[in-house]
mmCIF file of C-alpha atoms in Angstrom:
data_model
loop_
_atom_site.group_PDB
_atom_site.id
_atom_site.type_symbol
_atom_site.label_atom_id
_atom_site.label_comp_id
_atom_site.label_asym_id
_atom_site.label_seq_id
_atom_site.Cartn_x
_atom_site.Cartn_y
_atom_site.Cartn_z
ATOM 1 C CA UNK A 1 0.000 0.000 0.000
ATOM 2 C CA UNK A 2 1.442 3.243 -0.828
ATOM 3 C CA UNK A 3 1.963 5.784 1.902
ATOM 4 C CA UNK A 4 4.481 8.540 0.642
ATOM 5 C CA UNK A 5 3.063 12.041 -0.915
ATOM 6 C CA UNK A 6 4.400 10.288 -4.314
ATOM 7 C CA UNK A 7 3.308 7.059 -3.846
ATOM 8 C CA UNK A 8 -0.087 8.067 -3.495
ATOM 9 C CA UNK A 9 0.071 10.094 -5.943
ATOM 10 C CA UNK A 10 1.162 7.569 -8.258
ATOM 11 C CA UNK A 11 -2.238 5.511 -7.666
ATOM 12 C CA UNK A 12 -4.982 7.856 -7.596
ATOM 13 C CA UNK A 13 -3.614 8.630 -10.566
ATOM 14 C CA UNK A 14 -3.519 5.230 -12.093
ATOM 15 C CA UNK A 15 -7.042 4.705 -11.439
ATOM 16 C CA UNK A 16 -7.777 8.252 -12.783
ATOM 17 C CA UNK A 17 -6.027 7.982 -15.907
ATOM 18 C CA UNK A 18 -4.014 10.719 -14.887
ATOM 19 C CA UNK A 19 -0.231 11.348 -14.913
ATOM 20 C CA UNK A 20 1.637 11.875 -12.005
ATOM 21 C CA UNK A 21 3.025 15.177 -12.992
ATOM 22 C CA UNK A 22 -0.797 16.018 -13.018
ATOM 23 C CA UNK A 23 -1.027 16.144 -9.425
ATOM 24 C CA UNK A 24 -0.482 19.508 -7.425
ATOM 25 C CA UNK A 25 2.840 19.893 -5.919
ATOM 26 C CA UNK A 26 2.632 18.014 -1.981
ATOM 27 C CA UNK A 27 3.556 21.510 -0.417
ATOM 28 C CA UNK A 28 2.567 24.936 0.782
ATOM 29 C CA UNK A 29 4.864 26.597 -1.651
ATOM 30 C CA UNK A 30 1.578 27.718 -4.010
ATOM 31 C CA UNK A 31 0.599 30.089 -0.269
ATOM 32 C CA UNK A 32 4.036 31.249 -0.146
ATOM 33 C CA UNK A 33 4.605 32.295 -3.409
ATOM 34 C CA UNK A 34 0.997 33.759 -3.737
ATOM 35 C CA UNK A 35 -0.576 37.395 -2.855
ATOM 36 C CA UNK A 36 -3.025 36.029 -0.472
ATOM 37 C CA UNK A 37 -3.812 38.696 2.209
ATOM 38 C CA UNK A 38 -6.075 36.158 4.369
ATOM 39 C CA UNK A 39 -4.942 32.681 5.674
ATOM 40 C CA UNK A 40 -7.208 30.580 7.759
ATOM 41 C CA UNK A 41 -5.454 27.234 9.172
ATOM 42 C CA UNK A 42 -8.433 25.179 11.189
ATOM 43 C CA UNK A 43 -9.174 21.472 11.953
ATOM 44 C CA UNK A 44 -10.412 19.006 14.139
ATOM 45 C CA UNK A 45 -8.664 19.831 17.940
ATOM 46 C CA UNK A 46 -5.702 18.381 18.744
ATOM 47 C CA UNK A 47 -4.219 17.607 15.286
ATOM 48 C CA UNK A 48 -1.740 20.280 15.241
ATOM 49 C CA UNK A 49 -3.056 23.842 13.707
ATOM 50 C CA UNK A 50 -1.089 25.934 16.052
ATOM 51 C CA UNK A 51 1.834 24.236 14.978
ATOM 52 C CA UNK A 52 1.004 24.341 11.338
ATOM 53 C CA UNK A 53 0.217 28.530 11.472
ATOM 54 C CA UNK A 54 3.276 29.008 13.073
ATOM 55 C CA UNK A 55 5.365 27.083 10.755
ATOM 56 C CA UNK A 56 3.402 28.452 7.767
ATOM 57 C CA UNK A 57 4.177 32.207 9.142
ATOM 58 C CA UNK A 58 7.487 31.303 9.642
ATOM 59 C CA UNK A 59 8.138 30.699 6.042
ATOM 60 C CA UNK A 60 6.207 33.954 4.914
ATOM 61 C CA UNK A 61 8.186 35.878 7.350
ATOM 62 C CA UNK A 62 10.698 35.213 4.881
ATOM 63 C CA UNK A 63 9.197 36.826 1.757
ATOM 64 C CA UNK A 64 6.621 39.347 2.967
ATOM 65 C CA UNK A 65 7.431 42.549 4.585
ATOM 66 C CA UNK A 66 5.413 41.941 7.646
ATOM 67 C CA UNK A 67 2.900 38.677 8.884
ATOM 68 C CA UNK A 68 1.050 38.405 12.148
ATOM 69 C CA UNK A 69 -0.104 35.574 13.580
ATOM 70 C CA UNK A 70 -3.833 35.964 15.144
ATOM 71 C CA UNK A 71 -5.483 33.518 17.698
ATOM 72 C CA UNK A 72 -9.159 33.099 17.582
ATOM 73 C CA UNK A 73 -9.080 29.986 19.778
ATOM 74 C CA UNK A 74 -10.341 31.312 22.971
ATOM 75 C CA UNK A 75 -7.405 28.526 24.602
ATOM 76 C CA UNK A 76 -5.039 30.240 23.190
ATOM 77 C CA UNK A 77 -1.804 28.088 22.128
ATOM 78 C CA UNK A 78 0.684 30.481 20.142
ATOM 79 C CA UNK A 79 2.624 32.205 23.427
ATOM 80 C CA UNK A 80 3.111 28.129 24.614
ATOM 81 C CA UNK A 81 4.588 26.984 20.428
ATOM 82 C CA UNK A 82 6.744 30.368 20.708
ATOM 83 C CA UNK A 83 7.855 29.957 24.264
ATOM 84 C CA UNK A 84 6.934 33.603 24.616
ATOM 85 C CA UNK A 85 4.043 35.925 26.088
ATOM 86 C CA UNK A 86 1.820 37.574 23.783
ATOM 87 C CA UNK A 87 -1.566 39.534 24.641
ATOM 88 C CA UNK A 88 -4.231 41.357 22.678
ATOM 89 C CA UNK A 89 -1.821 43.804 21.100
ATOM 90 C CA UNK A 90 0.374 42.624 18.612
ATOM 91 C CA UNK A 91 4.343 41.312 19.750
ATOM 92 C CA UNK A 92 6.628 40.739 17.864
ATOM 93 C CA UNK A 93 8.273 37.021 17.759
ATOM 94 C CA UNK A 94 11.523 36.844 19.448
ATOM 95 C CA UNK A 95 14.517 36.353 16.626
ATOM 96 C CA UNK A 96 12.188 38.036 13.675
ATOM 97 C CA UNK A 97 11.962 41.817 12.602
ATOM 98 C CA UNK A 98 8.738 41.067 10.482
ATOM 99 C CA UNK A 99 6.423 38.447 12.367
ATOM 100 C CA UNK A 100 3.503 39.294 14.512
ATOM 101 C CA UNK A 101 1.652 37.321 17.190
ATOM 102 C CA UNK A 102 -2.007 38.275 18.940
ATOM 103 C CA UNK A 103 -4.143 36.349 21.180
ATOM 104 C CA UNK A 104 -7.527 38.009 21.579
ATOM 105 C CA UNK A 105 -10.180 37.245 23.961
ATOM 106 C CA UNK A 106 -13.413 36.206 21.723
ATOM 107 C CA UNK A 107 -15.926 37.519 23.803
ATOM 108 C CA UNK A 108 -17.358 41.250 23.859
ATOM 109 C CA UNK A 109 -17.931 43.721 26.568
ATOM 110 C CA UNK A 110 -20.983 45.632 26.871
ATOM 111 C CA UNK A 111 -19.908 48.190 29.235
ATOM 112 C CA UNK A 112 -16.793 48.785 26.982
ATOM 113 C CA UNK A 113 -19.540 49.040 24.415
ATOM 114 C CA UNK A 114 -21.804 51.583 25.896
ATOM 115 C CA UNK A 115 -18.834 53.399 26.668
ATOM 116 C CA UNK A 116 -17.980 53.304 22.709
ATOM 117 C CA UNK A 117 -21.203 54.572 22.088
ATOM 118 C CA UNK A 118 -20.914 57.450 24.606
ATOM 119 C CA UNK A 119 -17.176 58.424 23.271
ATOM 120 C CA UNK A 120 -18.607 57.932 18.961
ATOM 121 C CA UNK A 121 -21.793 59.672 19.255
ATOM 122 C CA UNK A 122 -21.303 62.187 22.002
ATOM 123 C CA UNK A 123 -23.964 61.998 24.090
ATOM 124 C CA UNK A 124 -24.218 63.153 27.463
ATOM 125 C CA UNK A 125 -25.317 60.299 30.274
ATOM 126 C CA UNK A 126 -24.853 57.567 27.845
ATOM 127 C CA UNK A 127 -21.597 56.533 29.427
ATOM 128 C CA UNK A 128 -21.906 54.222 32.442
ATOM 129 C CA UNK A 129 -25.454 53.105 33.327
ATOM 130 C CA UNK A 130 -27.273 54.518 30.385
ATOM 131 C CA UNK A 131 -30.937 55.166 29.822
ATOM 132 C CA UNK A 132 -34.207 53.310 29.686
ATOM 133 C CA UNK A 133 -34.459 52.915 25.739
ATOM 134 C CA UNK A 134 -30.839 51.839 25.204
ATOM 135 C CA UNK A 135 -31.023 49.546 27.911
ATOM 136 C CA UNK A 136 -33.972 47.676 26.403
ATOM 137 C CA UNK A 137 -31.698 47.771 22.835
ATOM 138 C CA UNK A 138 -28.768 46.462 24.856
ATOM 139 C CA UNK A 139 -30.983 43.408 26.375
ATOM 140 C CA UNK A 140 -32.587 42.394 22.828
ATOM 141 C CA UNK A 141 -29.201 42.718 20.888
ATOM 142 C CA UNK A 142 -27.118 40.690 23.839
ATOM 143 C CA UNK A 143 -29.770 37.777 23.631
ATOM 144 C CA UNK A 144 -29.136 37.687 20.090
ATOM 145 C CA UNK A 145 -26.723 34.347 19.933
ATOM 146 C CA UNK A 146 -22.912 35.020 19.138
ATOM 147 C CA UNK A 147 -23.597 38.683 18.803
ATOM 148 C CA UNK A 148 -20.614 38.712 20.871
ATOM 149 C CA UNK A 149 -18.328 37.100 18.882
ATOM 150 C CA UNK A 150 -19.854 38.947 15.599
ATOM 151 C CA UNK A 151 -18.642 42.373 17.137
ATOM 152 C CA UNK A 152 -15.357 41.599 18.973
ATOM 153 C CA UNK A 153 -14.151 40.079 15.110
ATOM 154 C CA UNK A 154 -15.626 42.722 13.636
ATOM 155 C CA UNK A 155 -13.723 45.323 15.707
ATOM 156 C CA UNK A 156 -10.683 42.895 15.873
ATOM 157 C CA UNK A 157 -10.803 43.205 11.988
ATOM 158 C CA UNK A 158 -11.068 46.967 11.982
ATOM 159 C CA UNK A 159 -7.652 46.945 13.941
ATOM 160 C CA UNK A 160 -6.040 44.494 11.727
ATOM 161 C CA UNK A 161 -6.815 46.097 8.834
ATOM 162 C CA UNK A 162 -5.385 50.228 10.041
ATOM 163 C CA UNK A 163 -2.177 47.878 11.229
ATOM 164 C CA UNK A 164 -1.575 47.044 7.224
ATOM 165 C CA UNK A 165 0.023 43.721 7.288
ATOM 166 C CA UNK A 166 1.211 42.072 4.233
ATOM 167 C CA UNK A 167 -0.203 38.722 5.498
ATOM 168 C CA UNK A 168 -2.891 37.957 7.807
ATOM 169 C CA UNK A 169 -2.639 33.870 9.639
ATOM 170 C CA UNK A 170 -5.685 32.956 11.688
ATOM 171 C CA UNK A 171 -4.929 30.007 13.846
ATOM 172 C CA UNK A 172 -8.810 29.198 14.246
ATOM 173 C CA UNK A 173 -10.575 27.600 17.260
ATOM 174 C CA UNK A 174 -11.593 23.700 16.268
ATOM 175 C CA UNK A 175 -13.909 23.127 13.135
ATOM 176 C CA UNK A 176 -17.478 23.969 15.182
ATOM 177 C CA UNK A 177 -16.232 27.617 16.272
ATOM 178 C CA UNK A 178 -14.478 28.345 13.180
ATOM 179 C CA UNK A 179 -17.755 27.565 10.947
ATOM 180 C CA UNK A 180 -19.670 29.761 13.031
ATOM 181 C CA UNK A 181 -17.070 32.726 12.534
ATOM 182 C CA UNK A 182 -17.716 32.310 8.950
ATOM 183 C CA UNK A 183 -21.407 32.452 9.015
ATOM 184 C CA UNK A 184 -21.302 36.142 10.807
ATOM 185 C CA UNK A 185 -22.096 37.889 7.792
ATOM 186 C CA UNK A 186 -25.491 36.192 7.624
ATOM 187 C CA UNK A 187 -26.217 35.987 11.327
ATOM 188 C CA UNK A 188 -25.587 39.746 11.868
ATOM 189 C CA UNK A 189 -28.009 40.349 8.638
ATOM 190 C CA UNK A 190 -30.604 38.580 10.295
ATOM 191 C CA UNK A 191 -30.328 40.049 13.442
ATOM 192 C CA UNK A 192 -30.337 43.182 12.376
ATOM 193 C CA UNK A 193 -33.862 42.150 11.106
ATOM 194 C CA UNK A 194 -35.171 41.543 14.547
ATOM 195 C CA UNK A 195 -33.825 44.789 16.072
ATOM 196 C CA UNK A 196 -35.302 47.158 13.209
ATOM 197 C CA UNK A 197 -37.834 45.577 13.108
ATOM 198 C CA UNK A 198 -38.863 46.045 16.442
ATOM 199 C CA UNK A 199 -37.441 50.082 16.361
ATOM 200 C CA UNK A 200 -39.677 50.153 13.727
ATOM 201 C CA UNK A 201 -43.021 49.212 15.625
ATOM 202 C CA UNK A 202 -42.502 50.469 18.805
ATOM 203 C CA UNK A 203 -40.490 54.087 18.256
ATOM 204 C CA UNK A 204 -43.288 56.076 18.789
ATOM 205 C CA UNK A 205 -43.840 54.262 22.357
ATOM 206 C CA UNK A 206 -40.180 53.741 23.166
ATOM 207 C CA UNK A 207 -39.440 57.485 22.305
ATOM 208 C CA UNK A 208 -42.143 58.673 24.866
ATOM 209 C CA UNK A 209 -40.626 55.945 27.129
ATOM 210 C CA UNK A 210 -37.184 57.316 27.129
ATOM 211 C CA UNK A 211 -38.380 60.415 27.505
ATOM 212 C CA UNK A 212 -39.722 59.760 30.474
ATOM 213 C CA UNK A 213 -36.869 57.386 31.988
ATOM 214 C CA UNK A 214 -34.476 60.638 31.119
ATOM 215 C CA UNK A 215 -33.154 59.004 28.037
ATOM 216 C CA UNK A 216 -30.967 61.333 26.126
ATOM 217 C CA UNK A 217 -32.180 61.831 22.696
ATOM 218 C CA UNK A 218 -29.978 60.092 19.943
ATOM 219 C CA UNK A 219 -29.285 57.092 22.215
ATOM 220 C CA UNK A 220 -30.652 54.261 20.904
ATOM 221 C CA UNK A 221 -29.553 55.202 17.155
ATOM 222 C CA UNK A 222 -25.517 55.888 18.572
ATOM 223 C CA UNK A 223 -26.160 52.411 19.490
ATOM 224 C CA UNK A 224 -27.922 50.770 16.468
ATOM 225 C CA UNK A 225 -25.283 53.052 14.250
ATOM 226 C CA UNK A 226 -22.436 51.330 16.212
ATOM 227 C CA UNK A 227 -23.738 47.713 15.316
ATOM 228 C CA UNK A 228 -24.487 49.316 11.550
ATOM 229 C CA UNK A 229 -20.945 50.024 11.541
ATOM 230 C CA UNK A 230 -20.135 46.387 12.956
ATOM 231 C CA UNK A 231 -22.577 45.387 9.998
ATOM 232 C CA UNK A 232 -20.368 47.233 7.239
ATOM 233 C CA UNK A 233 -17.014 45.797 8.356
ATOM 234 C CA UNK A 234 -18.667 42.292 8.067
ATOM 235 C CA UNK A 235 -19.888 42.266 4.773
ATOM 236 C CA UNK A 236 -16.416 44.393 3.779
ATOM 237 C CA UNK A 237 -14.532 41.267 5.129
ATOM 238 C CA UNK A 238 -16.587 38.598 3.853
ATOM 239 C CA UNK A 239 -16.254 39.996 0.450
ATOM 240 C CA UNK A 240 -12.421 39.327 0.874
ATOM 241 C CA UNK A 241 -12.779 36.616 2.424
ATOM 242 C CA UNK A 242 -14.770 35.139 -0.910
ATOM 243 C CA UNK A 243 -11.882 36.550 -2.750
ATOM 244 C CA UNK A 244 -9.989 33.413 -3.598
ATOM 245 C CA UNK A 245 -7.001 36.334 -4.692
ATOM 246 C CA UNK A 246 -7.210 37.778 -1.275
ATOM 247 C CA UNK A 247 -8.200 34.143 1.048
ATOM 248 C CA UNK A 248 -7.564 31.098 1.499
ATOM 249 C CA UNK A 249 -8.127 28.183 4.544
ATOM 250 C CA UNK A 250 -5.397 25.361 4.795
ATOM 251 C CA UNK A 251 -7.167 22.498 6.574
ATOM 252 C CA UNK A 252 -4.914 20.678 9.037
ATOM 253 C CA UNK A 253 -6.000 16.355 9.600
ATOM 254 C CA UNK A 254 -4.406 13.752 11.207
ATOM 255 C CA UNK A 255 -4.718 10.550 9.475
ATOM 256 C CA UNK A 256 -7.788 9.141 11.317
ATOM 257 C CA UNK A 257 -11.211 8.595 10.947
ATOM 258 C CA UNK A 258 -12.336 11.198 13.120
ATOM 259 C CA UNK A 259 -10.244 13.707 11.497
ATOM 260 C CA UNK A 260 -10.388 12.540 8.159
ATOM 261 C CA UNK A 261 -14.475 12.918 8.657
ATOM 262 C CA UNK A 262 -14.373 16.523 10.084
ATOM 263 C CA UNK A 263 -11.557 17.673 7.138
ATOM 264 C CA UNK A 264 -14.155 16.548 4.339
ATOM 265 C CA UNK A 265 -17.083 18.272 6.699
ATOM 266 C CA UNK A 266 -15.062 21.807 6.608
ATOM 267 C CA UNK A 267 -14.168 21.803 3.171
ATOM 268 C CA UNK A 268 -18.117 21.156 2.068
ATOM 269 C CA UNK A 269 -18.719 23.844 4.160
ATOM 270 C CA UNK A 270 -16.207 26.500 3.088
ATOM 271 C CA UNK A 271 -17.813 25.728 -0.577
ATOM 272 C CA UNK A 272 -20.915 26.388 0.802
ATOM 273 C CA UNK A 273 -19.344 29.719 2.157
ATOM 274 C CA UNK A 274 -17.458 30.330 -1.471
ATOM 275 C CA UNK A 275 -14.153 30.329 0.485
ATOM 276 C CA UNK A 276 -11.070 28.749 -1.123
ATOM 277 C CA UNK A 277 -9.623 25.795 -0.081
ATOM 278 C CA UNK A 278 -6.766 23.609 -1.973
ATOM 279 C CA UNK A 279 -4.535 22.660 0.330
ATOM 280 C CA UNK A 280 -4.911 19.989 3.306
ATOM 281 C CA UNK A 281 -1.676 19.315 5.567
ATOM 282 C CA UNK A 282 -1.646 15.706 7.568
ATOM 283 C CA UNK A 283 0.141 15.744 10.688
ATOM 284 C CA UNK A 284 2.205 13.297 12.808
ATOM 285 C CA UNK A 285 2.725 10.433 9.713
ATOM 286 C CA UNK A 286 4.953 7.734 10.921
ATOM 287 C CA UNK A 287 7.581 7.879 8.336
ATOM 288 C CA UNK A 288 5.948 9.486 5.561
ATOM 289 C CA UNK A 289 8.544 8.623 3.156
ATOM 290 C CA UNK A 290 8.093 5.036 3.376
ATOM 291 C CA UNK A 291 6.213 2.330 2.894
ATOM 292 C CA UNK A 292 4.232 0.218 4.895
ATOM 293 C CA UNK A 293 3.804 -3.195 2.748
ATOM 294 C CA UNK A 294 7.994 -3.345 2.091
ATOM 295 C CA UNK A 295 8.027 -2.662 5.931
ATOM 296 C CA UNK A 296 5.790 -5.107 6.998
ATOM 297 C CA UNK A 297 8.120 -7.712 4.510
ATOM 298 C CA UNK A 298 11.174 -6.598 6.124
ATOM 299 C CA UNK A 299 9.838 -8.035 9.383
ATOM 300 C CA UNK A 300 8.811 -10.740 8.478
ATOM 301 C CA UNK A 301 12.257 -11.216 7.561
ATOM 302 C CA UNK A 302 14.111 -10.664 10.666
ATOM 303 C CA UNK A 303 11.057 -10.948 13.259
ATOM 304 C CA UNK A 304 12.971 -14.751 14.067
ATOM 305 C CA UNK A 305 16.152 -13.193 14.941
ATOM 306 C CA UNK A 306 14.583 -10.103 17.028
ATOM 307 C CA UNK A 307 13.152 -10.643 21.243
ATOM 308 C CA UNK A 308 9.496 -11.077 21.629
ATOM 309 C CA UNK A 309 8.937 -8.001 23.169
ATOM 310 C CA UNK A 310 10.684 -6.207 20.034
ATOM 311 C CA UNK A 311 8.434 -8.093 17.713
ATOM 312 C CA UNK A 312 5.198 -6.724 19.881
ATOM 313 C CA UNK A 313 6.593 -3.150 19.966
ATOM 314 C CA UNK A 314 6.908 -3.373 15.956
ATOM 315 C CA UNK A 315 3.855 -5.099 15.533
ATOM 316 C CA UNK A 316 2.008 -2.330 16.685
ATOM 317 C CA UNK A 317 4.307 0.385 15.009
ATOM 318 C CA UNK A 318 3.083 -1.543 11.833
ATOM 319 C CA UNK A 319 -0.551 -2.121 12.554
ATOM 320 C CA UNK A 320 -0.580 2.125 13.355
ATOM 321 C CA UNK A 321 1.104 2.576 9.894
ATOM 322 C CA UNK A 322 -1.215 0.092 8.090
ATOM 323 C CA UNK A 323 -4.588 2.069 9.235
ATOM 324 C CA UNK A 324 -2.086 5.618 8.359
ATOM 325 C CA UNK A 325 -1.861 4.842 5.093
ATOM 326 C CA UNK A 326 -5.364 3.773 4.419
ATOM 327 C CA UNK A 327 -6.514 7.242 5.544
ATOM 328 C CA UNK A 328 -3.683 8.929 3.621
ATOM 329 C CA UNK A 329 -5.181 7.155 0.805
ATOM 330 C CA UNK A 330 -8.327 8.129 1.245
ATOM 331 C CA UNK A 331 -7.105 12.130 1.130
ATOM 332 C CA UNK A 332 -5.515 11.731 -2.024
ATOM 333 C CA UNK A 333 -8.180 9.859 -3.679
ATOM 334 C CA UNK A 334 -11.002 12.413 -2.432
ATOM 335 C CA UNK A 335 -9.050 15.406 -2.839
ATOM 336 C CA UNK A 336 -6.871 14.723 -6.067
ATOM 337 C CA UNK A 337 -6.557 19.030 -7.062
ATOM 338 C CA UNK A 338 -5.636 19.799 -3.612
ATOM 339 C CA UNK A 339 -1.964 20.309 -2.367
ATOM 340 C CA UNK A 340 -1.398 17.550 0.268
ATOM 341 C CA UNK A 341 1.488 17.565 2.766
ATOM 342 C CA UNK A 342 2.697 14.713 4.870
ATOM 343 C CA UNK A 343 4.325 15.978 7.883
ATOM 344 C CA UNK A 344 6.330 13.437 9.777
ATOM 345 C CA UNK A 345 5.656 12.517 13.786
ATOM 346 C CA UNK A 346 9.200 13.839 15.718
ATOM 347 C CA UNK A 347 10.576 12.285 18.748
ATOM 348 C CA UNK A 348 10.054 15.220 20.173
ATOM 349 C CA UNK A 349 7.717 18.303 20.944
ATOM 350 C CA UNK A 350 8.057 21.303 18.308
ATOM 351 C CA UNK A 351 7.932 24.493 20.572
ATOM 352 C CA UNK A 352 10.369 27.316 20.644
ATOM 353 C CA UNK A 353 11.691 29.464 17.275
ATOM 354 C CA UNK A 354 14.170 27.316 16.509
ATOM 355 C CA UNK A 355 12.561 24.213 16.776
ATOM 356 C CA UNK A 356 9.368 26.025 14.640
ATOM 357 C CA UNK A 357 11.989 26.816 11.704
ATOM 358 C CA UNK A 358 13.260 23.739 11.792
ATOM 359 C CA UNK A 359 10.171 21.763 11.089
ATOM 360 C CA UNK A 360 8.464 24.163 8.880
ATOM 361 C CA UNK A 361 10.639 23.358 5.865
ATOM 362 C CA UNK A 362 8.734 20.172 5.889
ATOM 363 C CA UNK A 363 5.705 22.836 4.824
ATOM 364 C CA UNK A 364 7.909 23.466 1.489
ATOM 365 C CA UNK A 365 10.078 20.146 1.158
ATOM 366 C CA UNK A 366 8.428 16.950 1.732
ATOM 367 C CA UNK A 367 10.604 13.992 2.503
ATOM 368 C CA UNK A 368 11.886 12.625 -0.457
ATOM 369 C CA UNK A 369 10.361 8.809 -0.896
ATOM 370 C CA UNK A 370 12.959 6.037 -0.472
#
């Protein structure tokens, strides 16, 4: 059974028809040597997409003027792969002039908020406790699920955005979270439905109300022109973010069922959300460069000669392998226009810059099969 990058390669494309050469290069060199603005890298959890965004950074780092490195994952992982602290503000990465890192908290405040209102619009008691009438707009537009999330990343992109980096990598929260993310655009559209919709039919009776409750005037529309605003950045985004010039997603998969099951569930749903996607990257392959069948023959070769407890340890080592390269398989024959990279399982962790720069040349040089 083949396992390598070309090995695989080689028979999806004898079933196809196809020629080898046909087959999209099995690295991350198409990102690097592309314009993209945007880079998502999500997955399952737990198969490595901190690792992956740093290592893909790392190599951009070295042909773009300047590349941060966001965290959407609310358990956020980059300041433990760097071996460094990093906050809401962007740091810079210890032993680099041009790479970024930021870890943002992914909920929103509401004081901070009203306070935003108070300071944009300029009206007098708005700050602090606020009125009767924006109250009421505060309560209906909090219950509104993930409004939260919808403004902090719409005000996190308004920062990113004055900031002017040449590349943008979003290390993404597991599959669930990250999906939701990119279905803002239509969950802020539809809750901005519900809130107009009820200005609309009670504004005569709210106006009077906050009158009464010594609402300032102008209140409630600071605060519905602050979430308008939140609106426009949205759709300004997602229109890049459709951009397959400006965006792209790199889904990371470890070669498991599980894994393999949620990497084919995100990439239907980034089509569904017109977001590009072409390149997948497998973590922690058992020798991706070889192959399990000639390795299985080699011990049955010198299994006589080798202790009992040897032959167990291997045994297993082979049976893991085996079900590896059935999966691998399976990625090249259901995604045969896609870059695929095999990165190899180390005998060790990969934290710390060095270690990071290290590894990500795997991104742009795949072992070479044996």
């Amino acid at each position: 059974m083949a396992s390598s990058s070309a090995d695989a390669a080689a028979v999806v494309a004898k079933n196809d028809g196809m020629e080898e050469d046909d087959f999209p290069e099995a690295s991350l060199r198409n990102i690097i040597e592309s314009d993209l603005k945007w880079i998502f890298v999500g997955g399952k959890g737990g198969v490595g997409k901190t690792t992956t965004s740093c290592c893909l950074a790392i190599q951009l780092a070295k042909v773009r003027e300047s590349v941060l490195i966001i965290s959407t994952d609310p358990a956020h992982n980059l300041s433990d792969a760097f071996g460094q602290k990093f906050g809401k503000e962007p740091g810079k990465v210890d032993g680099f002039e041009n790479l970024f890192v930021m870890e943002i908290d992914p909920s929103f405040d509401w004081e901070e908020m009203n306070a935003m209102v108070a300071r944009s619009g300029s009206i007098p008691g708005a700050e602090g406790e606020g009125g009767g009438l924006q109250s009421m707009l505060q309560e209906l537009t909090s219950s509104i699920p993930g409004i939260d999330e919808i403004i902090s990343f719409a005000e996190l992109m308004k920062q990113v955005e004055q900031m002017d980096y040449s590349t943008v990598v979003f290390d993404t929260a597991p599959t669930g979270h990250t999906l939701r993310l990119l279905s803002f655009p239509s969950t802020l559209e539809g809750a901005f439905g519900k809130i107009m919709a009820f200005k609309n039919k009670f504004s005569g009776l709210m106006s009077q109300f906050g009158g009464m409750m010594g609402q300032p005037p102008g209140a409630e529309d600071a605060l519905l022109g602050k979430l308008d605003q939140t609106r426009d950045t949205i759709e300004k985004v997602n229109k890049q973010f459709r951009d397959p010039q400006a965006t792209t997603f790199v889904c990371v998969c470890i070669a498991e069922f599980l894994s393999i099951y949620e990497t084919e569930r995100l990439v239907q749903e980034l089509a569904k959300f017109e977001i590009d996607t072409h390149n997948i990257v497998v973590n922690q392959v058992l020798f991706p460069d070889k192959d399990a069948t000639e390795m299985s023959a080699w011990h049955e070769k010198t299994k006589a000669t080798l202790p009992g407890e040897a032959n167990e340890i291997i045994s297993k080592f082979l049976a893991r392998k085996r079900m590896q390269d059935k999966y691998i398989n399976q990625v090249f024959d259901l995604y045969e226009d896609f870059h695929v990279v095999l990165m190899p399982l180390l005998d060790h962790e990969v934290r710390g810059v060095k270690s990071l720069r290290r590894f990500s040349e795997a991104l742009l040089t795949p072992p070479e099969n044996e």
